[in-house]
Structure formats: C-alpha cells, structure tokens
Amino acid sequence: MENIQNIKSRIRTINNIQKAADAIKVISSIKLASVSKIDVNSLQSSIEILKNTLSIVAAEALYFNELSESHWIRRTEGKKLLVILSVDQGFCGSFKQSLVDSASSFIEENNSCYVEIFGKKLSSINRNIVNDNSIDRNIKSRYAIDAFANKLKDIIFKYVNKHGVHEVYVLCGKYKSAVLQTTKCIRILPITIKDFHTFNTTEINTSRLQLMDYLLNRYLYTLCFDIIREHLLAELSVRVFAVDKTSRNADDMQRELTLLYNRTRQTRITQELTEIVSSSECVK
C-alpha cells in the first residue's frame, strides 16, 4: 500500500512544478507578444531597399575605379565565420538540439571556420573562437533587440576587419507557426553586387565610400535585427508550448495523485475501523 506521506510529498512537488511552469509561461507569453508586435513587412522592406541601394552605390564605385573588391563584396571564397544564436533558458530541448545538429553539420563541412555562440546552451560545441574579453556573449538581455543587433553587427565587423573573414553565416531559429519551429542558416556576407556596365549620370554628392560604409552599417544592423526577431519568436513559441504542456501534464498528475491519496486514506480508515471492531468483538 502506498504511504500517505509520500503521496502528500509528491502532490506538493507537482504543485511547485505547476506554479513554476505557469510563471514561465506568463513571462514568455508577454515577451512573445512584445516581439510579435514588430512590423515584419516594413522591416523586410527596409532590408531590401538598403541592400539594393548599397548594391547600386558599390557597383558605381567599382565602375569609376573608386573601390576594388573589398571583404564584404568579395566574389572568391575565403575564411568563414558562423554565428550561432542559441538559448539561455530551458524548456527548449528539441529546438536546442536542432541548432546543435545544424551547427555540427556546418562545422564538419567547414573545419577551419570561426564560430561565435550567443547563449550558454550550446557551449559544448567544439569551436575555433578568437578570444576577446571585451565581447559579452551573454544574451540574457537579448529581448532589447536593437542593442543585441548592434552587438551582433559589431561582432561581424570585428571578424571581417581583424581576422580576414570573407564569409559570414548566422545560424538561428526559423518561425513557422505557434507549434512548429525549425532552424536556418543565413549568409550575411559577402553581399552580391549587381553588375552595371554604364552609368550615364550620377547624383551622389558625397563620397561613395562613406555612403557605402553608412549603408553597410544600416543594412547589417537591420538584417541582424530581423534575424534576432525571428529567432526569439521561434524560441519563445517553443518555450510557451513546452511549459503549457508541462502545466497540463502536472494537472493530470495532480488529479491522479489526489485520487490515489483519497483512496489510500479511505483504505487506511477502513482498515483502522475494522481493527477497532475486531478488538471489540474479542473483548466480548
């Protein structure tokens, strides 16, 4: 027969688990709602406009011999950087494993690539990281997407300028629906420059190189912002779904344990009454 005290202890444990799951669900839902409010169409339109403008200005600079092929428009293969957007918190087991599998495949195919990991859940991946104590890889504050986008942009520029990286890829989450998320690997650099053979007129009054630097900064920032937005959307959706399922499972377990507790308690009472009655009969 099950011990009543053990059942009580298990019920208390389930109650604590349910409270924790409900709290995580509320927090994640609030953050998910905040990320979902971002205007995706405007953001992606801005990315496309910046990319096209940058391509035109760079092509014109190349045409007028003001620019040779630089690190961010290089057409030949070179050193690679893989940036992995991971997770810091739990309840994302399958999502994290998808990131691990995708990252492992990329690293296996590109043995000499540098790897930057944001988030502690993928810290076990073997990687070739250039140590730089000035870089904060903790993404607990990543819900301030603008600050995190700037940080990610700075990481990319650091590897391009200091370590001769020619190709930059970002591995992140891909949002499909509230219950289905996958991963994707996006190439950030180099940027494909359109080939223009003639320029009849030019209306650019400032230095083309300065303009390209400005456009490249805005383009990478906006693109990083969009990547982080979708990654967080996928991660938070996974977490909300997981803790909701945990909460429902805790409800089921609590009902089963409560029923078991009542049955055990009633059996114990019946047994004690039977012993009392039997003792009374013996006295007679």
C-alpha atoms as one frame of an Amber mdcrd trajectory, in Angstrom:
protein
   0.000   0.000   0.000   1.251   3.499  -0.902   2.441   5.611   2.011   0.167
   8.641   2.599   3.070  10.922   3.493   4.877  10.020   0.278   1.770  10.822
  -1.745   1.438  14.191   0.022   5.061  14.956  -0.738   4.601  14.112  -4.412
   1.487  16.296  -4.603   3.426  19.252  -3.133   6.224  18.692  -5.650   3.753
  18.658  -8.544   2.150  21.855  -7.228   5.529  23.592  -7.146   6.324  22.419
 -10.672   2.981  23.695 -11.901   3.494  27.106 -10.278   6.947  27.421 -11.848
   5.637  26.368 -15.268   2.752  28.851 -15.051   5.145  31.656 -14.108   7.487
  30.849 -17.009   4.507  30.668 -19.365   3.255  34.122 -18.329   6.711  35.721
 -18.710   7.378  34.022 -22.052   3.930  34.946 -23.358   4.490  38.615 -22.515
   7.871  38.599 -24.282   6.390  36.718 -27.234   3.619  39.303 -27.568   6.209
  42.085 -27.480   8.306  40.514 -30.258   5.189  39.735 -32.314   4.222  43.425
 -32.409   7.183  44.291 -34.655   6.071  45.190 -38.184   7.705  42.421 -40.203
   6.719  43.755 -43.641   8.231  47.192 -43.015  11.374  45.642 -41.577  11.939
  43.327 -44.528  11.149  46.123 -46.993  13.804  48.266 -45.325  16.319  45.429
 -45.640  15.591  45.045 -49.338  15.807  48.804 -50.010  19.110  49.114 -48.137
  20.557  46.097 -49.916  19.586  47.354 -53.372  20.841  50.858 -52.666  24.129
  49.520 -51.339  24.487  47.308 -54.396  23.950  50.222 -56.781  26.369  52.548
 -54.970  29.045  49.840 -54.747  28.638  48.955 -58.421  29.010  52.619 -59.351
  32.112  52.952 -57.168  33.598  49.898 -58.860  32.755  51.317 -62.273  34.557
  54.580 -61.535  37.549  52.692 -60.018  36.904  54.166 -56.587  36.669  50.758
 -54.996  38.389  47.433 -55.515  36.770  44.211 -54.355  36.677  44.543 -50.572
  35.991  42.000 -47.867  32.231  42.484 -47.997  31.791  42.239 -51.771  34.473
  39.646 -52.439  33.417  37.099 -55.022  36.037  34.481 -54.116  35.853  32.051
 -51.198  37.796  32.790 -48.028  37.698  32.428 -44.257  34.268  31.797 -42.762
  32.514  32.839 -39.570  29.478  31.032 -38.166  27.412  32.959 -35.619  25.039
  30.733 -33.642  22.057  32.217 -31.824  21.394  29.760 -29.020  19.205  29.910
 -25.897  19.979  30.765 -22.280  16.928  29.201 -20.645  15.320  25.775 -20.507
  12.141  24.217 -21.932  13.619  24.327 -25.454  15.146  20.856 -25.714  14.140
  19.941 -29.280  14.796  23.479 -30.529  18.271  23.465 -28.971  19.024  20.036
 -30.432  18.082  21.272 -33.917  20.577  24.112 -33.506  23.252  21.659 -32.302
  22.695  19.343 -35.274  22.758  22.188 -37.803  25.848  23.753 -36.225  27.677
  20.420 -36.086  26.959  19.781 -39.778  28.215  23.236 -40.779  31.378  22.948
 -38.667  32.073  19.472 -40.034  31.837  20.782 -43.597  33.931  23.878 -42.798
  36.640  22.739 -40.392  38.599  25.997 -40.431  35.671  28.333 -39.780  35.434
  30.599 -36.759  32.407  30.124 -34.515  30.695  32.637 -32.231  27.966  31.342
 -29.907  25.426  33.590 -28.232  23.817  31.711 -25.349  25.189  29.138 -22.942
  23.099  26.151 -24.027  25.385  25.327 -26.981  28.672  25.963 -25.201  29.685
  22.304 -25.587  30.170  22.629 -29.354  33.807  22.418 -30.411  34.755  25.746
 -31.888  37.617  27.949 -33.006  36.866  31.225 -31.230  39.177  34.226 -31.212
  39.208  35.195 -27.540  38.166  38.768 -26.875  37.201  39.627 -23.314  35.586
  42.868 -24.435  32.763  40.932 -26.095  29.768  39.975 -23.991  28.339  36.743
 -25.375  25.555  36.572 -22.794  22.177  37.149 -24.413  20.013  37.370 -21.304
  19.272  40.955 -22.320  18.580  39.924 -25.920  14.940  40.982 -25.652  16.278
  44.521 -26.205  16.618  43.557 -29.856  18.136  46.848 -31.021  21.054  46.571
 -28.581  21.610  42.910 -29.443  21.500  43.696 -33.188  24.227  46.307 -32.728
  26.305  43.808 -30.738  25.934  41.171 -33.436  26.843  43.703 -36.138  29.983
  44.678 -34.203  30.978  41.008 -33.889  30.700  40.610 -37.662  32.801  43.713
 -38.360  35.429  42.566 -35.848  35.973  39.270 -37.624  35.919  40.869 -41.058
  38.380  43.646 -40.219  40.706  41.915 -37.738  40.683  38.274 -38.767  40.238
  38.425 -42.532  36.839  36.695 -42.617  35.223  36.808 -46.070  32.010  34.857
 -45.482  29.665  35.284 -42.518  26.775  32.944 -41.725  24.188  33.183 -38.956
  22.501  30.029 -37.638  19.242  30.828 -35.904  15.670  29.744 -35.328  13.048
  29.918 -38.078   9.486  30.650 -37.047   6.851  28.639 -38.928   3.854  28.543
 -36.593   2.983  28.642 -32.909   3.737  24.916 -32.581   6.356  24.375 -35.299
   9.825  25.956 -35.439  12.965  24.916 -37.273  16.432  26.381 -37.852  18.001
  28.209 -40.774  21.486  29.317 -41.802  21.674  32.756 -43.438  24.651  34.140
 -45.336  25.238  37.724 -44.207  28.422  38.436 -46.175  29.626  38.808 -48.840
  26.925  40.904 -50.475  26.206  40.228 -54.134  26.880  43.356 -56.152  24.885
  43.819 -59.325  26.955  44.265 -62.493  26.261  47.633 -64.086  28.191  48.393
 -67.258  27.221  52.016 -67.820  26.331  54.973 -65.658  25.133  57.954 -67.657
  24.801  60.331 -64.721  25.455  60.382 -61.022  23.648  62.409 -58.369  25.811
  61.329 -55.437  27.259  64.467 -53.846  29.180  62.777 -51.031  31.989  60.252
 -51.073  30.746  56.918 -52.374  32.945  55.060 -49.908  31.494  56.993 -46.952
  28.000  56.373 -48.249  28.725  52.661 -48.620  30.061  52.471 -45.067  26.877
  54.094 -43.793  24.625  51.858 -45.905  26.529  48.732 -44.911  26.177  49.594
 -41.224  22.443  50.225 -41.550  21.939  47.150 -43.719  23.736  44.769 -41.347
  22.015  46.276 -38.307  18.554  45.944 -39.886  19.267  42.431 -41.129  20.595
  41.355 -37.702  17.509  42.899 -36.091  15.233  40.829 -38.335  17.240  37.631
 -37.722  17.136  38.092 -33.943  13.429  38.927 -34.061  12.575  35.671 -35.848
  14.941  33.645 -33.654  13.306  34.973 -30.479   9.866  34.395 -31.954  10.746
  30.742 -32.572  12.450  30.276 -29.197   9.652  31.870 -27.163   6.983  29.939
 -29.074   8.795  26.694 -28.264   9.038  27.666 -24.592   5.371  28.707 -24.297
   4.229  25.463 -25.929   6.546  23.365 -23.719   5.539  24.947 -20.407   1.864
  24.818 -21.395   2.223  21.088 -21.992   4.121  20.745 -18.706   1.349  22.571
 -16.868  -1.317  20.310 -18.382   0.686  17.205 -17.522   1.074  18.492 -13.964
  -2.702  18.925 -13.749  -3.226  15.319 -14.842  -0.629  14.016 -12.377  -2.126
  16.082  -9.569  -5.589  14.655 -10.221  -4.218  11.113 -10.287  -2.234  11.622
  -7.091  -5.196  13.266  -5.338  -7.388  10.306  -6.298  -4.697   7.894  -5.099
  -4.347   9.859  -1.844  -8.112   9.743  -1.192  -8.299   6.026  -1.949  -5.285
   5.262   0.236  -6.646   7.406   3.059 -10.065   5.761   2.834  -8.484   2.303
   2.798  -6.436   3.213   5.875  -9.555   4.484   7.690 -11.490   1.355   6.768
  -8.625  -0.820   7.987  -8.453   1.036  11.308 -12.236   0.766  11.832 -12.072
  -2.927  11.053  -9.306  -3.397  13.627 -11.330  -1.467  16.254 -14.452  -3.530
  15.626 -12.452  -6.758  15.705 -10.863  -5.764  19.001 -14.285  -5.009  20.454
 -15.573  -8.406  19.431 -12.599 -10.072  21.050 -13.254  -8.265  24.346 -16.831
  -9.530  24.423
